[in-house]
Short mmCIF file of C-alpha atoms and ligand atoms in Angstrom, two decimals:
data_model
loop_
_atom_site.label_atom_id
_atom_site.label_comp_id
_atom_site.label_asym_id
_atom_site.label_seq_id
_atom_site.Cartn_x
_atom_site.Cartn_y
_atom_site.Cartn_z
CA MET G 1 137.16 58.22 -13.40
CA ASN G 2 133.85 59.86 -14.36
CA PHE G 3 130.50 60.06 -12.65
CA VAL G 4 128.01 58.55 -15.09
CA PRO G 5 124.31 59.19 -14.46
CA ILE G 6 122.04 56.18 -14.10
CA ASP G 7 120.43 56.55 -17.53
CA GLN G 8 123.84 56.47 -19.24
CA LEU G 9 125.29 53.41 -17.53
CA LYS G 10 126.02 50.57 -19.94
CA GLU G 11 126.84 46.92 -19.66
CA GLY G 12 130.58 46.31 -19.55
CA MET G 13 131.44 49.53 -17.70
CA ARG G 14 133.68 49.02 -14.66
CA LEU G 15 132.93 50.69 -11.34
CA ASP G 16 135.70 52.90 -10.03
CA ARG G 17 134.13 53.34 -6.58
CA ASP G 18 132.00 51.13 -4.36
CA VAL G 19 128.28 51.70 -4.78
CA TYR G 20 126.07 51.22 -1.73
CA LEU G 21 122.54 50.02 -2.45
CA TYR G 22 119.88 50.71 0.13
CA ASP G 23 116.66 48.83 -0.47
CA TYR G 24 113.90 50.88 1.15
CA LYS G 25 111.44 47.99 0.97
CA THR G 26 113.59 45.42 2.73
CA CYS G 27 115.80 47.93 4.63
CA LYS G 28 118.84 45.90 3.51
CA VAL G 29 122.10 47.42 2.39
CA ALA G 30 124.21 45.78 -0.28
CA MET G 31 127.30 46.88 -2.12
CA LEU G 32 128.76 46.65 -5.61
CA ARG G 33 132.51 46.80 -5.24
CA SER G 34 134.95 48.95 -7.17
CA GLY G 35 136.16 46.99 -10.22
CA GLN G 36 132.81 45.24 -10.71
CA VAL G 37 131.78 45.06 -14.38
CA LEU G 38 128.16 46.18 -14.81
CA THR G 39 125.64 43.75 -16.24
CA SER G 40 122.09 44.54 -17.35
CA ALA G 41 120.80 42.99 -14.12
CA TYR G 42 123.01 45.23 -12.00
CA ILE G 43 121.98 48.32 -13.96
CA GLN G 44 118.32 47.44 -13.59
CA LYS G 45 118.76 46.98 -9.86
CA LEU G 46 120.50 50.37 -9.61
CA CYS G 47 117.50 51.91 -11.44
CA GLU G 48 115.01 50.20 -9.17
CA LEU G 49 116.80 51.47 -6.06
CA GLN G 50 116.92 55.00 -7.52
CA VAL G 51 120.72 55.23 -7.41
CA LEU G 52 121.72 58.46 -9.14
CA GLY G 53 124.66 57.01 -11.04
CA ALA G 54 128.11 55.58 -10.45
CA TYR G 55 131.77 56.44 -10.78
CA ILE G 56 133.06 54.57 -13.81
CA HIS G 57 136.58 53.81 -14.97
CA SER G 58 137.37 56.65 -17.36
CA ASP G 59 138.11 54.45 -20.39
CA ASP G 60 134.73 52.74 -20.13
CA ASP G 61 132.29 55.57 -20.79
CA GLN G 62 133.61 56.53 -24.20
CA GLU G 63 131.85 53.76 -26.09
CA GLU G 64 129.09 54.43 -28.59
CA GLN G 65 125.52 54.01 -27.36
CA PRO G 66 124.19 50.69 -28.68
CA VAL G 67 121.69 51.38 -31.47
CA HIS G 68 119.08 48.93 -30.20
CA ARG G 69 118.41 50.79 -26.97
CA LEU G 70 115.21 52.72 -26.48
CA PRO G 71 115.38 56.48 -26.99
CA ARG G 72 116.11 58.19 -23.72
CA PRO G 73 115.40 61.74 -22.61
CA ARG G 74 118.34 63.95 -23.53
CA PRO G 75 119.93 65.88 -20.70
CA PRO G 76 119.37 69.56 -21.45
CA ILE G 77 122.55 70.52 -19.59
CA LYS G 78 125.98 69.14 -20.46
CA ARG G 79 127.95 67.34 -17.82
CA THR G 80 130.87 69.77 -18.14
CA LEU G 81 128.59 72.71 -17.35
CA LYS G 82 127.27 70.91 -14.29
CA GLN G 83 130.83 70.29 -13.14
CA GLU G 84 131.65 73.98 -13.69
CA ALA G 85 128.59 74.97 -11.67
CA VAL G 86 129.58 72.75 -8.77
CA THR G 87 133.18 74.03 -8.76
CA ASN G 88 132.03 77.66 -8.68
CA LEU G 89 129.48 76.99 -5.98
CA GLU G 90 132.21 75.41 -3.87
CA HIS G 91 134.20 78.66 -4.15
CA VAL G 92 131.24 80.85 -3.22
CA TYR G 93 130.30 78.63 -0.28
CA GLU G 94 133.89 78.73 0.94
CA MET G 95 133.80 82.51 0.64
CA PHE G 96 130.65 82.63 2.79
CA ASP G 97 132.23 80.31 5.34
CA LYS G 98 135.28 82.51 5.76
CA ASN G 99 133.16 85.66 5.65
CA ALA G 100 134.98 88.93 5.01
CA GLN G 101 138.44 87.33 4.88
CA SER G 102 138.11 85.97 1.38
CA ILE G 103 135.59 88.12 -0.50
CA ASN G 104 136.29 87.71 -4.19
CA ILE G 105 133.81 89.10 -6.69
CA SER G 106 135.24 86.90 -9.45
CA HIS G 107 133.60 83.84 -7.81
CA ILE G 108 130.22 85.57 -8.09
CA ASN G 109 130.91 86.59 -11.70
CA GLN G 110 131.88 83.01 -12.59
CA THR G 111 128.70 81.73 -10.97
CA LEU G 112 126.71 84.34 -12.91
CA ASP G 113 128.41 83.02 -16.04
CA VAL G 114 127.18 79.51 -15.16
CA SER G 115 123.68 80.94 -14.81
CA LYS G 116 124.00 82.56 -18.27
CA GLN G 117 125.10 79.26 -19.78
CA LEU G 118 122.19 77.45 -18.12
CA VAL G 119 119.77 80.03 -19.54
CA THR G 120 121.27 79.67 -23.03
CA ALA G 121 121.13 75.87 -22.88
CA LEU G 122 117.53 75.84 -21.70
CA LYS G 123 116.37 78.54 -24.14
CA ASN G 124 117.99 76.77 -27.09
CA ASN G 125 116.12 73.58 -26.33
CA LYS G 126 112.62 74.40 -27.57
CA ASN G 127 111.07 71.08 -26.62
CA ILE G 128 112.64 70.83 -23.25
CA GLU G 129 110.90 68.58 -20.81
CA LEU G 130 112.95 68.36 -17.71
CA SER G 131 113.42 64.88 -16.42
CA ILE G 132 114.37 64.45 -12.85
CA PHE G 133 116.71 61.61 -13.82
CA ASN G 134 118.80 64.03 -15.83
CA LEU G 135 119.10 66.68 -13.16
CA LYS G 136 120.68 64.63 -10.43
CA LEU G 137 124.28 64.04 -11.37
CA TYR G 138 126.34 64.56 -8.27
CA ASP G 139 126.41 62.85 -4.94
CA ASP G 140 126.99 66.09 -3.08
CA TYR G 141 123.50 67.11 -2.09
CA THR G 142 124.08 70.80 -1.40
CA TYR G 143 125.57 71.75 -4.75
CA ASN G 144 123.44 69.29 -6.64
CA HIS G 145 120.31 70.71 -5.02
CA SER G 146 121.33 74.31 -5.79
CA LEU G 147 121.97 73.40 -9.42
CA GLY G 148 118.73 71.44 -9.70
CA VAL G 149 116.76 74.36 -8.25
CA SER G 150 118.50 76.78 -10.62
CA ILE G 151 117.65 74.70 -13.70
CA LEU G 152 114.03 74.35 -12.62
CA ALA G 153 113.74 78.05 -11.70
CA ILE G 154 115.11 79.12 -15.10
CA ALA G 155 112.71 76.72 -16.85
CA ILE G 156 109.81 78.29 -14.94
CA GLY G 157 111.10 81.79 -15.78
CA ILE G 158 111.28 80.90 -19.49
CA SER G 159 107.77 79.48 -19.32
CA MET G 160 106.57 82.79 -17.79
CA GLY G 161 108.17 84.77 -20.63
CA MET G 162 110.81 86.42 -18.46
CA LYS G 163 113.46 88.57 -20.15
CA THR G 164 116.90 86.99 -20.67
CA ARG G 165 118.63 89.40 -18.32
CA ASP G 166 116.14 88.57 -15.56
CA LEU G 167 116.66 84.86 -16.23
CA TYR G 168 120.40 85.31 -15.61
CA ASP G 169 119.64 86.90 -12.24
CA LEU G 170 117.02 84.29 -11.40
CA GLY G 171 119.48 81.46 -12.18
CA LEU G 172 122.16 83.08 -10.00
CA CYS G 173 119.67 83.70 -7.20
CA ALA G 174 118.65 80.04 -7.27
CA LEU G 175 122.27 78.85 -7.30
CA LEU G 176 122.92 80.92 -4.16
CA HIS G 177 119.56 80.58 -2.41
CA ASP G 178 120.60 78.17 0.36
CA ILE G 179 124.06 79.53 1.11
CA GLY G 180 122.86 80.75 4.53
CA LYS G 181 122.72 77.09 5.61
CA MET G 182 126.50 77.32 5.98
CA SER G 183 125.84 79.31 9.16
CA ILE G 184 123.74 76.54 10.71
CA PRO G 185 125.50 73.85 12.80
CA ILE G 186 126.12 70.72 10.75
CA GLU G 187 124.50 68.57 13.48
CA ILE G 188 121.21 70.27 12.68
CA ILE G 189 121.56 70.44 8.89
CA ALA G 190 122.60 66.78 8.60
CA LYS G 191 120.41 65.43 11.41
CA PRO G 192 119.04 62.09 10.19
CA ALA G 193 115.68 62.61 11.90
CA ARG G 194 112.89 65.14 12.35
CA LEU G 195 114.08 68.46 13.81
CA THR G 196 112.90 69.66 17.21
CA PRO G 197 110.97 72.98 17.23
CA GLU G 198 114.08 74.71 18.62
CA GLU G 199 116.29 73.28 15.86
CA PHE G 200 113.77 74.31 13.21
CA GLU G 201 113.87 77.88 14.54
CA VAL G 202 117.63 77.85 13.86
CA VAL G 203 117.12 76.48 10.32
CA LYS G 204 114.58 79.24 9.63
CA LEU G 205 117.38 81.80 9.94
CA HIS G 206 119.17 80.63 6.77
CA PRO G 207 117.31 82.82 4.21
CA TYR G 208 118.11 85.87 6.33
CA LYS G 209 121.76 84.88 6.85
CA GLY G 210 122.30 84.33 3.11
CA ALA G 211 120.66 87.60 2.05
CA GLU G 212 122.47 89.54 4.77
CA PHE G 213 125.87 88.27 3.57
CA PHE G 214 125.37 89.28 -0.06
CA LEU G 215 123.78 92.60 0.87
CA LYS G 216 126.51 93.49 3.34
CA HIS G 217 129.30 92.86 0.84
CA GLN G 218 127.30 94.18 -2.15
CA LEU G 219 128.09 91.09 -4.18
CA VAL G 220 124.76 90.77 -5.98
CA SER G 221 121.78 93.01 -6.72
CA LYS G 222 119.05 93.75 -4.16
CA LYS G 223 116.62 91.82 -6.33
CA ILE G 224 118.72 88.67 -5.94
CA CYS G 225 119.08 89.27 -2.20
CA ALA G 226 115.28 89.61 -1.96
CA GLY G 227 114.85 86.26 -3.76
CA ILE G 228 117.26 84.56 -1.34
CA LEU G 229 115.47 86.11 1.64
CA THR G 230 111.98 85.03 0.52
CA HIS G 231 112.45 81.52 -0.92
CA HIS G 232 110.64 79.95 2.06
CA GLU G 233 107.73 82.39 2.15
CA LYS G 234 104.36 80.87 1.25
CA PHE G 235 101.68 82.43 -0.92
CA ASP G 236 99.10 82.37 1.92
CA GLY G 237 101.44 84.04 4.43
CA SER G 238 102.31 80.91 6.41
CA GLY G 239 105.99 80.80 5.40
CA TYR G 240 109.15 82.26 6.91
CA PRO G 241 111.09 84.40 7.82
CA ASN G 242 108.58 87.28 7.52
CA GLY G 243 105.22 85.67 6.75
CA LEU G 244 104.85 87.64 3.50
CA LYS G 245 101.74 87.02 1.39
CA GLY G 246 100.78 86.82 -2.32
CA ASP G 247 102.40 89.40 -4.56
CA GLY G 248 104.13 90.80 -1.48
CA ILE G 249 106.62 87.98 -2.01
CA PRO G 250 109.10 88.96 -4.76
CA LEU G 251 108.72 86.90 -7.96
CA PHE G 252 112.17 85.28 -7.60
CA GLY G 253 111.16 84.01 -4.14
CA ARG G 254 107.83 82.65 -5.45
CA ILE G 255 109.56 80.80 -8.31
CA ILE G 256 112.40 79.37 -6.21
CA ALA G 257 109.86 78.16 -3.61
CA VAL G 258 108.32 75.80 -6.20
CA ALA G 259 111.66 74.70 -7.69
CA ASP G 260 113.11 74.15 -4.20
CA VAL G 261 110.26 71.91 -3.03
CA TYR G 262 110.28 69.84 -6.22
CA ASP G 263 114.02 69.23 -6.14
CA ALA G 264 114.24 68.65 -2.37
CA LEU G 265 111.40 66.13 -2.18
CA THR G 266 112.54 64.12 -5.20
CA SER G 267 116.14 63.91 -3.96
CA VAL G 268 117.70 60.96 -2.23
CA ARG G 269 118.55 61.83 1.37
CA PRO G 270 120.36 59.60 3.87
CA TYR G 271 117.37 59.52 6.20
CA ARG G 272 114.36 59.32 3.93
CA LYS G 273 113.12 57.81 0.74
CA PRO G 274 112.68 60.31 -2.08
CA SER G 275 109.10 60.97 -3.12
CA SER G 276 108.32 60.07 -6.70
CA PRO G 277 108.10 62.99 -9.18
CA THR G 278 104.41 62.16 -9.51
CA GLU G 279 103.79 62.52 -5.78
CA VAL G 280 105.67 65.82 -5.67
CA LEU G 281 103.85 67.19 -8.72
CA GLU G 282 100.56 66.32 -7.04
CA TYR G 283 101.79 67.99 -3.85
CA ILE G 284 102.70 71.16 -5.75
CA MET G 285 99.41 71.17 -7.69
CA GLY G 286 97.59 70.69 -4.37
CA GLY G 287 99.44 73.69 -2.90
CA SER G 288 98.66 75.99 -5.82
CA GLY G 289 97.03 79.13 -4.45
CA THR G 290 97.92 78.31 -0.84
CA ALA G 291 101.62 77.50 -0.48
CA PHE G 292 102.49 78.44 -4.06
CA ASP G 293 101.63 81.13 -6.58
CA VAL G 294 99.06 79.80 -9.10
CA GLU G 295 100.83 81.41 -12.09
CA VAL G 296 104.18 79.95 -11.07
CA VAL G 297 102.70 76.47 -10.65
CA GLU G 298 101.05 76.69 -14.08
CA ALA G 299 104.35 77.78 -15.64
CA PHE G 300 106.12 74.93 -13.85
CA LEU G 301 103.62 72.34 -15.13
CA ARG G 302 104.11 73.57 -18.70
CA LYS G 303 107.85 72.86 -18.49
CA VAL G 304 108.42 70.00 -16.14
CA SER G 305 107.42 66.54 -17.02
CA PRO G 306 108.14 63.56 -14.83
CA TYR G 307 107.67 61.39 -17.91
CA PRO G 308 109.41 63.01 -20.91
CA VAL G 309 108.79 61.70 -24.42
CA GLY G 310 110.89 58.58 -24.91
CA SER G 311 110.94 57.62 -21.25
CA CYS G 312 109.91 54.21 -20.04
CA VAL G 313 107.09 53.89 -17.49
CA ARG G 314 105.49 51.14 -15.43
CA LEU G 315 101.69 51.14 -15.28
CA SER G 316 99.33 50.19 -12.45
CA ASN G 317 98.39 46.99 -14.35
CA GLY G 318 102.07 45.96 -14.40
CA GLU G 319 102.63 46.70 -18.09
CA ILE G 320 105.64 48.65 -19.38
CA ALA G 321 105.11 51.49 -21.85
CA ILE G 322 106.99 54.23 -23.69
CA VAL G 323 105.81 57.85 -23.50
CA VAL G 324 105.16 59.09 -27.04
CA ALA G 325 103.53 62.51 -26.44
CA GLN G 326 102.69 64.89 -23.62
CA ASN G 327 99.29 66.16 -22.60
CA ALA G 328 99.75 69.84 -21.86
CA ARG G 329 96.74 69.81 -19.52
CA HIS G 330 97.96 66.98 -17.35
CA PRO G 331 101.68 66.12 -17.15
CA LEU G 332 100.93 62.91 -15.25
CA ARG G 333 98.75 61.43 -18.04
CA PRO G 334 100.68 61.46 -21.32
CA GLN G 335 100.12 59.38 -24.47
CA ILE G 336 101.90 56.06 -24.28
CA ARG G 337 102.70 52.99 -26.36
CA LEU G 338 102.51 49.63 -24.60
CA LEU G 339 105.46 47.34 -25.24
CA SER G 340 103.02 44.39 -25.39
CA THR G 341 100.98 46.03 -28.21
CA PRO G 342 103.39 48.50 -29.83
CA ASP G 343 101.07 49.36 -32.74
CA LYS G 344 98.53 50.97 -30.40
CA ILE G 345 98.79 54.37 -28.68
CA LEU G 346 96.89 54.98 -25.43
CA ASP G 347 95.89 58.52 -24.45
CA LEU G 348 95.72 58.45 -20.66
CA TYR G 349 94.09 61.89 -20.45
CA ASN G 350 91.53 61.99 -23.25
CA ASP G 351 90.48 58.36 -23.58
CA ARG G 352 87.92 57.46 -20.91
CA ASN G 353 88.65 53.74 -21.31
CA TYR G 354 91.98 54.24 -19.55
CA LEU G 355 90.90 56.47 -16.65
CA SER G 356 91.67 53.74 -14.12
CA LEU G 357 95.13 53.14 -15.56
CA VAL G 358 97.85 55.19 -13.85
CA ILE G 359 101.60 55.49 -14.23
CA GLU G 360 103.27 54.11 -11.13
CA ASN G 361 106.82 55.17 -11.88
CA ALA G 362 109.42 55.89 -14.50
CA CYS G 363 111.44 52.72 -14.83
CA ASN G 364 114.12 54.01 -17.19
CA ILE G 365 115.05 50.61 -18.59
CA SER G 366 116.06 49.38 -21.99
CA THR G 367 114.67 46.68 -24.27
CA GLU G 368 117.53 44.46 -23.23
CA ASP G 369 116.40 44.68 -19.62
CA LEU G 370 113.02 43.34 -20.64
CA ASP G 371 114.46 40.11 -21.95
CA GLU G 372 114.62 37.12 -19.67
CA GLU G 373 117.76 37.40 -17.58
CA PRO G 374 120.23 34.53 -17.75
CA GLU G 375 119.97 32.40 -14.61
CA GLU G 376 123.61 33.12 -13.78
CA GLU G 377 122.95 36.88 -13.60
CA LYS G 378 119.86 36.40 -11.47
CA GLU G 379 121.88 34.38 -8.98
CA GLN G 380 124.63 37.01 -8.88
CA GLU G 381 122.09 39.74 -8.29
CA GLU G 382 120.42 37.86 -5.48
CA LYS G 383 123.82 37.41 -3.83
CA ILE G 384 124.63 41.12 -3.74
CA ILE G 385 121.23 42.15 -2.44
CA LYS G 386 121.16 39.64 0.42
FE1 FE2 W 1 116.25 77.09 1.86
#
């Protein structure tokens, strides 16, 4: 059994675990049962409901990618490396949980090795445009979030011209940044509703708890501890735990703050709908100079694209298009090719004729999905969603 991300699911694959589908518009829950063979209609529905992927029978994900599918954004990080990252993070989190009884520096060294591999993978990919679809591979939010933040933080560090050795430390810092949450009662961390002011005061302790643990046992450098301690500080001094301001916040903390917000708000949580990458990018751009460091935001925008070249997008006029080139000045307005008029390229940033046309979302579908569905499949789909 393998977890296959949403953009790699293919018709004919068999589910090896039940998949729950929560429709945020209708508030209905449906389920695809283990053993179900995926059809294009099912895959499209999974995309629409922003399901991250599915566990697939291990023999079914070895097939060749059909040649007629649209080009998809390539994941910059291999699945095996992501699995290695998650395994190591589990060890480090367990170590934190048991405190001094199980301190083992090899877990930290192995996690540092993951950080080095992430840096190498990201540095070797010159045209990297991180797609949020490719970052979210695991259904365990904590480790998935730490890994997502690490990948984004390293990408920002590369964009800022950081030295390789510093990138290794930055990646490790980001992998470990939220470990202090282990000290917070699970009822608060997993509360499916807004926290009370008292509960939020408890949550605000987690940067301090994490930094204190690593400092006390001398497991990582002071620079990494400082990054963990300051990842919730805000550029204008309104953050926590110490209300630091501007350059008074260490660079690692300023970078992880941006990566953390982007990954957290675009993630699926049990109690809220994820914001679209577009909404979060606009939120981060809006917070540049107040919540976030301007230089870090600029570096982030140079590297992170919600609509990588090759991805499929739905426009405000209902048309579907393929992204063919980025606009460095505005990641939300790339050059696109409409499927209805494939010989024409639209520049959403430079061409004034298209100023009113906006990208509503990345739909991540294939040409096959655009064909009329057989009636039988439509009926089946309606059944499972009811
Ligand atoms: Fe945090």
